[in-house]
Short mmCIF file of C-alpha atoms in Angstrom, two decimals:
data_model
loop_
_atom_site.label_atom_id
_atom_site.label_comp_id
_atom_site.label_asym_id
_atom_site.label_seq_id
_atom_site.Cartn_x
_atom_site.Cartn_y
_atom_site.Cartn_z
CA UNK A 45 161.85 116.41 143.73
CA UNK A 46 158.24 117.05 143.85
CA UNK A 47 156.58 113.83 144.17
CA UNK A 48 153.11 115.15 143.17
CA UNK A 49 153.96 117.01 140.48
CA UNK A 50 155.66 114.16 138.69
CA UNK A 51 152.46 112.32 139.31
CA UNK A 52 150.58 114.09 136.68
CA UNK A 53 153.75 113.55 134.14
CA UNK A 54 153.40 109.98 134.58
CA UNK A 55 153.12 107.76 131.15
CA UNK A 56 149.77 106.44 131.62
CA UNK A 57 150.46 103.00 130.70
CA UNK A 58 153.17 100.24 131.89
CA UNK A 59 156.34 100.48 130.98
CA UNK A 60 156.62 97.56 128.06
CA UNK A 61 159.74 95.75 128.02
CA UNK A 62 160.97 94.78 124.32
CA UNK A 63 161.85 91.14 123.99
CA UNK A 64 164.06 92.27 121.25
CA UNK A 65 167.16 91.49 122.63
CA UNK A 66 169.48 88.13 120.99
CA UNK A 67 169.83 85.97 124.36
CA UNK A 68 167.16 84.15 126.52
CA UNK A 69 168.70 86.32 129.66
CA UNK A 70 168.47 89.56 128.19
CA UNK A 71 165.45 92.30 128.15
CA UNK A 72 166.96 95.33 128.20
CA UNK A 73 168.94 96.82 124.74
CA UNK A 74 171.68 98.49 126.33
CA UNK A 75 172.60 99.38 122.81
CA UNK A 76 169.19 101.64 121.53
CA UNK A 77 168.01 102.62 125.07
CA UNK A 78 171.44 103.00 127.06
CA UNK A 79 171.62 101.77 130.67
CA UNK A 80 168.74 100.48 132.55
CA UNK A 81 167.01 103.56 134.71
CA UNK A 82 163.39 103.09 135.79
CA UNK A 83 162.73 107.24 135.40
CA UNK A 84 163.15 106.89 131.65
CA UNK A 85 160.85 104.37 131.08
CA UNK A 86 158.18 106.45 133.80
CA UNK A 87 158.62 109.77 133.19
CA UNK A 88 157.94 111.06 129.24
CA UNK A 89 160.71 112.00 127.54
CA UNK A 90 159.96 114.96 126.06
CA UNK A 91 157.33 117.85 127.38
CA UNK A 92 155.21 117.12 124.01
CA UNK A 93 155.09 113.27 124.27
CA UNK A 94 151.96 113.03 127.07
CA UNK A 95 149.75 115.80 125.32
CA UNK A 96 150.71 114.08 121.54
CA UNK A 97 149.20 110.67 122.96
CA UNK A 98 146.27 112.25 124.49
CA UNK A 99 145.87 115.11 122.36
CA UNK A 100 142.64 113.66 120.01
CA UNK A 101 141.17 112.20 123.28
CA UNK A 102 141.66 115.57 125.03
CA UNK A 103 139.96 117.40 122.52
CA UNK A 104 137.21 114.94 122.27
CA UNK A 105 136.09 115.59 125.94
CA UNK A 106 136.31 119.08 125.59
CA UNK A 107 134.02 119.21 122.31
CA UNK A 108 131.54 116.89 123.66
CA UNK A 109 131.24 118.42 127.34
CA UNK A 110 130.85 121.49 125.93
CA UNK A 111 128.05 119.87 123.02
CA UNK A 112 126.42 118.96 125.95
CA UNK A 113 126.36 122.35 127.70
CA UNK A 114 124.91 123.58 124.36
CA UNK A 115 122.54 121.31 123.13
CA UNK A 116 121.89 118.78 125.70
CA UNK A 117 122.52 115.31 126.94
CA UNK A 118 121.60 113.95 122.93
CA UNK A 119 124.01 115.61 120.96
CA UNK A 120 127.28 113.62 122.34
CA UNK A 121 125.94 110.84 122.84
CA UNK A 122 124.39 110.25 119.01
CA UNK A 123 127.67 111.74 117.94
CA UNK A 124 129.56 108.86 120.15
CA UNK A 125 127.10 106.07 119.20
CA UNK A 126 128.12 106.98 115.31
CA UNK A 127 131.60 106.86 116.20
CA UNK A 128 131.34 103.97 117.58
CA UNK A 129 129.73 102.33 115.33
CA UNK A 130 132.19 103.02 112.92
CA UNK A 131 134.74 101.97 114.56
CA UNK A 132 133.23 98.47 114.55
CA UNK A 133 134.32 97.50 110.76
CA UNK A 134 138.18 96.86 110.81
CA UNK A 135 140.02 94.78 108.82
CA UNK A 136 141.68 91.65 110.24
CA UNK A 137 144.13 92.83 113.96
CA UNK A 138 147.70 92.91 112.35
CA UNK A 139 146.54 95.00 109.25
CA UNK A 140 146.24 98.61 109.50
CA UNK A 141 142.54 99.69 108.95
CA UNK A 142 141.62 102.57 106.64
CA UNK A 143 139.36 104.23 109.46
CA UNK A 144 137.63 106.13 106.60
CA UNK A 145 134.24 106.95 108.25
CA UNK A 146 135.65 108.02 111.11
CA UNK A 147 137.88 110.22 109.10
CA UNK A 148 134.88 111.52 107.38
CA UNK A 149 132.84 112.02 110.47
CA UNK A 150 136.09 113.74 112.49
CA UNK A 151 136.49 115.71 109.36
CA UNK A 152 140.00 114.62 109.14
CA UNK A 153 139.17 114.01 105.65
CA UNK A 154 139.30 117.86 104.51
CA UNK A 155 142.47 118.66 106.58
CA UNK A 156 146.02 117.48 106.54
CA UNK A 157 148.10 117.21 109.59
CA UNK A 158 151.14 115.73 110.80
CA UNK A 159 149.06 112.45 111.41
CA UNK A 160 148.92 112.02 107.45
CA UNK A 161 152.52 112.92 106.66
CA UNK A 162 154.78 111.18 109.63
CA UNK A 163 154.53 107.34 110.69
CA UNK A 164 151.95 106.63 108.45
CA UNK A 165 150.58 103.14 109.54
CA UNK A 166 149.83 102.01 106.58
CA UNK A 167 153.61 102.04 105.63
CA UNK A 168 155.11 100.81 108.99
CA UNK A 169 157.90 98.06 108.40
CA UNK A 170 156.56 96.02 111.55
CA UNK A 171 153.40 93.57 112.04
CA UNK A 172 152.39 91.78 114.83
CA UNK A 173 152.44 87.54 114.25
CA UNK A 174 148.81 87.49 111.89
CA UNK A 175 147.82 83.99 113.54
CA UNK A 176 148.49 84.67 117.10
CA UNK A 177 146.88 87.89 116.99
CA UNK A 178 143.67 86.53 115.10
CA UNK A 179 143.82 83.76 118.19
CA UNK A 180 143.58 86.04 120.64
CA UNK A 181 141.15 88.63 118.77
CA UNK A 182 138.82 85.34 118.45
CA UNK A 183 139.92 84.20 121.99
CA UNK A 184 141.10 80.95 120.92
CA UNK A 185 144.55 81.74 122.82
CA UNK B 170 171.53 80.99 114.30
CA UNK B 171 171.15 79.40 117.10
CA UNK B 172 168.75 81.75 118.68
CA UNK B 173 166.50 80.61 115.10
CA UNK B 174 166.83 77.07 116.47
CA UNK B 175 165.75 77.49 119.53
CA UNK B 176 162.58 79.59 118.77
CA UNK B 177 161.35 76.56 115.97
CA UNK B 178 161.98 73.84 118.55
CA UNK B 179 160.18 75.73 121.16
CA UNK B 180 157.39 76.60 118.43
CA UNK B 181 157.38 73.33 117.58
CA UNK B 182 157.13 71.69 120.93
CA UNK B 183 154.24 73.98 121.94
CA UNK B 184 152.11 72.86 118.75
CA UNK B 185 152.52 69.49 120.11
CA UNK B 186 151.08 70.56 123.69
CA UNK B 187 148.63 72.28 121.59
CA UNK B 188 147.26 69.60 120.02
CA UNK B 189 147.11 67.43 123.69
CA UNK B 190 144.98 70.05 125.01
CA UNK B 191 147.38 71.86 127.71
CA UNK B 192 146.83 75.20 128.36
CA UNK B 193 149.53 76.19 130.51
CA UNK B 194 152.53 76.36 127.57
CA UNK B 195 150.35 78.24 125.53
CA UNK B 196 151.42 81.51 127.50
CA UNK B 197 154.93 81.18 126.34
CA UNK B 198 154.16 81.86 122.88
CA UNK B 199 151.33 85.23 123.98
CA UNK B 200 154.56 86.60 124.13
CA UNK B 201 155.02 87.07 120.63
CA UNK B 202 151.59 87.78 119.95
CA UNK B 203 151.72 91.36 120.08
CA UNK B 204 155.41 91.43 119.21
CA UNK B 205 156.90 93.26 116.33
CA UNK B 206 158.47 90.54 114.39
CA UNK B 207 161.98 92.52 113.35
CA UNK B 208 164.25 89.90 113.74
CA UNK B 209 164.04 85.51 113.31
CA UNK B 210 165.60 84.74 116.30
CA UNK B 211 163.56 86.09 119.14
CA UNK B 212 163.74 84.05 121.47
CA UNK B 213 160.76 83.89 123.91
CA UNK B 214 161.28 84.84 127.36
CA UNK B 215 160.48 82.13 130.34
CA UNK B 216 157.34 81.37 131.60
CA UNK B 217 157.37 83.39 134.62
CA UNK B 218 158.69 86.50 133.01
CA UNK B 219 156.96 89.92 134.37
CA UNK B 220 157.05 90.99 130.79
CA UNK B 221 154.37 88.40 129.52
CA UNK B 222 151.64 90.03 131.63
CA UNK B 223 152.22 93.52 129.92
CA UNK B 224 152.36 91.58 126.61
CA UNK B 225 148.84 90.85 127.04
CA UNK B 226 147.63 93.78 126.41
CA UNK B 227 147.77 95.02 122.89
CA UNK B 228 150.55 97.07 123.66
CA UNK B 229 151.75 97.66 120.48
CA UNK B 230 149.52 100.55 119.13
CA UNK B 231 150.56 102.23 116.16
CA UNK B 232 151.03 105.98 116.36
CA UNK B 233 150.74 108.60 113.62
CA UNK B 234 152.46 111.76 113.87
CA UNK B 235 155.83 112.88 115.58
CA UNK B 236 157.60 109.99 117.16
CA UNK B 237 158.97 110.44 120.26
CA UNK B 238 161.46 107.15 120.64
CA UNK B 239 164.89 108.95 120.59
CA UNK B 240 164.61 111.52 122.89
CA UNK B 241 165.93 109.91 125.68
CA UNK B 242 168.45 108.44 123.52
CA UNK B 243 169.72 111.42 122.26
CA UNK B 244 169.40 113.06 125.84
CA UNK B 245 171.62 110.17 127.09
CA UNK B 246 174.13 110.81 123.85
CA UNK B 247 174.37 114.17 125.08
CA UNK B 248 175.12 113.76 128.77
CA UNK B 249 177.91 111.44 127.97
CA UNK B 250 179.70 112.61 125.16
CA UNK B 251 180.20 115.73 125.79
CA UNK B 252 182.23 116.24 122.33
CA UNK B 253 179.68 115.28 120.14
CA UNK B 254 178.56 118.08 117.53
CA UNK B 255 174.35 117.19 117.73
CA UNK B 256 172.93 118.08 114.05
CA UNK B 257 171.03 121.47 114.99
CA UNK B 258 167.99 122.46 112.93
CA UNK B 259 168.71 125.60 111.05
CA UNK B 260 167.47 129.03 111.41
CA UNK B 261 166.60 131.19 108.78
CA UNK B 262 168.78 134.33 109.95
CA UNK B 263 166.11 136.12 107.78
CA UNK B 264 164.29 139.60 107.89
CA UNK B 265 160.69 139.63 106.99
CA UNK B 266 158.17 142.57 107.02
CA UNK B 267 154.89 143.54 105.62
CA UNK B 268 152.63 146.77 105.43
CA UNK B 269 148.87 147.66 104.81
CA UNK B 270 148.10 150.32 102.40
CA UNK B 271 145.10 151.26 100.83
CA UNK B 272 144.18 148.72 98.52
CA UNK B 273 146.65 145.96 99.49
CA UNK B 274 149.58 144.37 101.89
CA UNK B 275 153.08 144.38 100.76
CA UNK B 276 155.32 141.65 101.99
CA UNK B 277 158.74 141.68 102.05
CA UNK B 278 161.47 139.25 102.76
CA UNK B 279 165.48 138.94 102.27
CA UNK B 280 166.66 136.11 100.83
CA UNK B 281 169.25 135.05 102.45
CA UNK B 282 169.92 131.71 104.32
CA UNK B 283 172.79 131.43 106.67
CA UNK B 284 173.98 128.48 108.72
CA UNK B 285 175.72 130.53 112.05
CA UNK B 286 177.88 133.13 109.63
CA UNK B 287 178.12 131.01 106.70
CA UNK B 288 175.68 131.99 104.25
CA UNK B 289 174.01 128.86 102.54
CA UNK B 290 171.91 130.59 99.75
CA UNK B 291 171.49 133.80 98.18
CA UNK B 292 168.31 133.68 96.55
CA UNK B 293 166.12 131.31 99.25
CA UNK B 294 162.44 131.96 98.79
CA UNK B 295 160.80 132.81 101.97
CA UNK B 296 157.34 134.08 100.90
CA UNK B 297 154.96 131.49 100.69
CA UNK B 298 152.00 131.12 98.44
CA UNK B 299 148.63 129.97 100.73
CA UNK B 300 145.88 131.25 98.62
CA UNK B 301 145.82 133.44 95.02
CA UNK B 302 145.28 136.66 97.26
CA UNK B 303 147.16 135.43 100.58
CA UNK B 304 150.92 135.07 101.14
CA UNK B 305 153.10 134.07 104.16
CA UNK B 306 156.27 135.06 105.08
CA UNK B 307 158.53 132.72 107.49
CA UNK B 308 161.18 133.33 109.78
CA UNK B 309 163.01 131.06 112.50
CA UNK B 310 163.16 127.64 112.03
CA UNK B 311 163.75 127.38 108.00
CA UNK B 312 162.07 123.46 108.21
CA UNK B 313 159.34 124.51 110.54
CA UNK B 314 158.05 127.79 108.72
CA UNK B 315 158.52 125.67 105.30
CA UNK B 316 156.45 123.09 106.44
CA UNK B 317 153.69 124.77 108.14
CA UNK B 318 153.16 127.20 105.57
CA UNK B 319 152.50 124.26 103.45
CA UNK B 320 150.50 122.30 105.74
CA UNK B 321 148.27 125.68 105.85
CA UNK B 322 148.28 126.10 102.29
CA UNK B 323 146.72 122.51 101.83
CA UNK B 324 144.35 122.93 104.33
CA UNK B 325 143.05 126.58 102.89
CA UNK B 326 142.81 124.86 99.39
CA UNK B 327 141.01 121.77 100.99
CA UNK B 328 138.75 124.20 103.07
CA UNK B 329 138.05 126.53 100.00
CA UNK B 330 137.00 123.53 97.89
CA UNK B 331 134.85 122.49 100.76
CA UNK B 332 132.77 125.61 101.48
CA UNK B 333 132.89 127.07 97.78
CA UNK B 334 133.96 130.76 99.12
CA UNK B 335 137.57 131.98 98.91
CA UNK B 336 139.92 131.97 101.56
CA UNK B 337 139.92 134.51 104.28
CA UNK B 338 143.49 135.53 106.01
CA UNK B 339 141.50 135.19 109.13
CA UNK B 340 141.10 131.84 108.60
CA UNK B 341 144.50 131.20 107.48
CA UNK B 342 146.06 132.77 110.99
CA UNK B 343 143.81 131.05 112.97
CA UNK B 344 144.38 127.30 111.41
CA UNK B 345 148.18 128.42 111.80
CA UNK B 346 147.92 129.30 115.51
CA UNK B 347 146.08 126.60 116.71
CA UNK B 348 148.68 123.91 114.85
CA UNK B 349 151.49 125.89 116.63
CA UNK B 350 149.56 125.92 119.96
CA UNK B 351 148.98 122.66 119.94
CA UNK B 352 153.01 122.15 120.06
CA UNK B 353 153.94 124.72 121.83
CA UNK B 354 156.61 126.79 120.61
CA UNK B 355 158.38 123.59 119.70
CA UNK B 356 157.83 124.46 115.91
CA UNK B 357 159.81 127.26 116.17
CA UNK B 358 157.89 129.32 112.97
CA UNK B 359 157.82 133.49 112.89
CA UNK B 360 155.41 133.54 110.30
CA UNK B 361 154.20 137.25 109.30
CA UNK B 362 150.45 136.23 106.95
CA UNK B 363 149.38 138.79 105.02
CA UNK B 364 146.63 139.14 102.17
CA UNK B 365 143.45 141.20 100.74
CA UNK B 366 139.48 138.96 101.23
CA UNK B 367 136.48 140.34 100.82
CA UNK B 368 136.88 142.29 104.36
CA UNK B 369 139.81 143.72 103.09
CA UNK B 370 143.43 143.92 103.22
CA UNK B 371 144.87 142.50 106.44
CA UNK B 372 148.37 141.67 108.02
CA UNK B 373 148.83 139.55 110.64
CA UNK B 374 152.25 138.33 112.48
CA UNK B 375 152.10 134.80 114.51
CA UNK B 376 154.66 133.89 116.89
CA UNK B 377 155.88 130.16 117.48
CA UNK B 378 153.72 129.80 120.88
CA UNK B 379 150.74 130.73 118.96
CA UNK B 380 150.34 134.31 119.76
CA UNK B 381 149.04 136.84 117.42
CA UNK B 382 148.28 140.59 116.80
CA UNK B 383 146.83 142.02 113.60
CA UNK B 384 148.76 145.02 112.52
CA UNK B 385 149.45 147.29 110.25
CA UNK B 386 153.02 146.87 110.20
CA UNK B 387 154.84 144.73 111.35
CA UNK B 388 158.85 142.77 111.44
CA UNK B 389 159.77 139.56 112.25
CA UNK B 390 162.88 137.73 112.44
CA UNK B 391 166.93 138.18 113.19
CA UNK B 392 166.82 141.78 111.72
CA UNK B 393 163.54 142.83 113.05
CA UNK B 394 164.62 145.77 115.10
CA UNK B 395 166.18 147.50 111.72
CA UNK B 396 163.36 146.79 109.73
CA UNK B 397 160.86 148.23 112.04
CA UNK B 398 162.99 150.93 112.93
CA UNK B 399 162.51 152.28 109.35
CA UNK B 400 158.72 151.46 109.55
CA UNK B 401 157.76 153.42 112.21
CA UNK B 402 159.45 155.85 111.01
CA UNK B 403 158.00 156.56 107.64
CA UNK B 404 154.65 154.43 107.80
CA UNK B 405 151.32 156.23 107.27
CA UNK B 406 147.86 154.66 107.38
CA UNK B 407 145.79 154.21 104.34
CA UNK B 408 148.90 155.18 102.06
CA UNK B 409 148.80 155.04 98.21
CA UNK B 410 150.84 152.17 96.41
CA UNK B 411 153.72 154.31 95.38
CA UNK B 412 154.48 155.65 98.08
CA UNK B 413 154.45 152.51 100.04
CA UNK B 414 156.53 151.34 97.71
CA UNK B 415 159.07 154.02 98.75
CA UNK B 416 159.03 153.37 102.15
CA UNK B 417 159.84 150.00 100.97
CA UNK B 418 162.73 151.19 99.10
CA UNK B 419 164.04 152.74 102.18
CA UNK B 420 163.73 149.95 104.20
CA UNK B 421 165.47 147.93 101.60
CA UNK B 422 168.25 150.58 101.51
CA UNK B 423 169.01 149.94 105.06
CA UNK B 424 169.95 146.44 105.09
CA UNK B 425 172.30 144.78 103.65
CA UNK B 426 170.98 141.20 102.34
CA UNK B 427 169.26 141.19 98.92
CA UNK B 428 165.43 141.42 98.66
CA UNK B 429 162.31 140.34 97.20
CA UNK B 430 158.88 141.91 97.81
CA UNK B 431 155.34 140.65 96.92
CA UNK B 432 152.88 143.46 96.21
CA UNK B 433 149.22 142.20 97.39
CA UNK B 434 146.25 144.04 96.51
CA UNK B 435 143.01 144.80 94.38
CA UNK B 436 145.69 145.23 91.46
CA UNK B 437 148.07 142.54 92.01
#
């Protein structure tokens, strides 16, 4: 196997074990995920699953490098400071946040993609604990 | 049950450090902070568990789009049972074909849908509407052509509304390539777009990796070679409507599925 060419097909972050499992001794389902083999859980799984995850980011950095080509230093950056400061209102860390100025100002408003019709996360059956994660949002954990 | 137990009296127990100020127990619960809760009894995992550090983060991001979780599964199902009949998505076994003539397209489809040699249904519809004066035709994939001709649609409405001007077929083929570029052949859609805008009338075929080529005739699909065979034969540029309309006949002489055709133009 070429070692450096599964570099670049590495999942960027660490691997994240599911404590989902019944008993205290247990962290892998054997039942979901099959037997325990460390080049599932670092390689992707399918060709499309790196450039999905990175896909928005991707295109970003090619929009803005080539804003800045075009119109100079200013352009990406006022563009990034509005993003970012739109990002800033969320609602509360477990509950999914309605993003809509940054929709607008992507101009994902206008279009619809598979974002909008699959895993919608406004209708996801699962939550994260609502007191623990305001603790640690607040850093009172 | 007992697993329920044993997560209150641990929960329990750690409100009690809480509340005397340690800091060191409080880790044992992080683990659950960023946990989906599915299930009552999860238990949480001992202190010195590797997983706690990755818990930290705020690993659980939710993601919008295609879901990639049972790939490996299904790989694995695969490998080891090698038996097992794995649902395949179904192609559309179709012909499609269009033509340019001198004041319009004409677009042309069978409409049959066949699973292997079984025909499913006689009378599928497999030209799409996009825009009043644009249609799409769809071959491979029945769900992916379906669905991205519908996606487009949407997005041509949505984009019409915006800018106040109708749609171009320009801009329908190039919002349909760059969604099937972006996946890379994996939405396996033949589409054949075809249409009259203010530049005039236009045909375009796009292939599932994205490619395209603006003709002005063209066949896609399982029974392409037939239909083009026929084409080349008896197409002329800048033809008047009835006699495209008999080189349509021909074509539809020549194979053996039944037909629909959609006659776009000035005079539709």
């Amino acid at each position: 196997m070429n070692a450096r060419g599964l570099g670049s097909q590495l999942k960027d972050s660490i691997p994240v074990t599911e404590l989902s499992a019944s008993g205290p001794f247990e962290s892998h389902d054997l039942l979901r995920k099959g037997l325990p083999c460390v080049k599932n859980e670092l390689l992707p799984s399918h060709p499309l699953e790196l450039s999905e995850k990175n896909f928005h980011l991707n295109q970003d950095k090619m929009n803005f490098s080539t804003l800045r080509n075009i119109q100079g230093l200013f352009a990406p950056l006022k563009l990034q400071m509005e993003f970012k400061a739109v990002q800033q209102v969320q609602r509360l860390p477990f509950l999914p946040s309605s993003n809509l100025s940054l929709d607008i100002l992507r101009g994902n408003d206008e279009t619809i993609g598979f974002e909008d019709i699959l895993n919608d996360p406004s209708q996801s059956e699962l939550m994260g604990e609502p007191h623990l994660m305001v603790e640690y949002k607040l850093g009172l954990l | 049950m007992t697993g329920a137990s044993h997560a209150l009296r641990k929960g329990e127990s750690e409100r009690e450090k809480r509340q005397t100020g340690q800091e060191g127990c409080l880790t044992e619960n992080l683990a659950l902070a960023f946990l989906p809760r599915r299930w009552s009894h999860v238990d949480p995992q001992p202190l010195d568990h590797p997983a706690h550090l990755e818990m930290l983060k705020p690993a659980f991001e939710l993601r919008r789009g295609f879901s990639f979780e049972n790939c490996q599964r299904n790989a694995s199902l695969e490998r080891v049972l090698p038996g097992l009949r794995i649902p395949q998505a179904h192609k559309t076994g179709t012909t499609i074909a269009g033509l340019v003539f001198r004041d319009g397209v004409i677009l042309g489809a069978d409409t049959r849908a066949t699973n292997d040699s079984v025909v499913i249904d006689k009378s599928c519809e497999k030209i799409h509407f996009i825009a009043p004066k644009i249609y799409c035709c769809g071959a491979g994939v029945a769900a992916d052509a379906e669905m991205t001709t519908r996606m487009a649609a949407s997005n041509m409405e949505l984009h019409s509304l915006s800018t106040g001007r109708e749609p171009r077929v320009a801009t329908v083929t190039r919002v349909i390539r760059q969604t099937l570029f972006r996946y890379r052949g994996h939405v396996g859609a033949s589409l054949i777009v075809g249409g009259v805008d203010l530049t005039g009338p236009q045909l375009y075929s796009v292939h599932p990796h994205g490619s395209y080529s603006r003709l002005p005739f063209t066949a896609l699909g399982s029974g392409q070679d037939a239909a083009l065979a026929v084409l080349e034969d008896r197409f002329q540029p800048n033809m008047k409507r009835t006699i495209s309309a008999k080189v349509w006949t021909a074509w539809r002489s020549q194979s053996s599925g039944p037909f629909e055709a959609e006659g776009g133009g000035n005079g539709k």
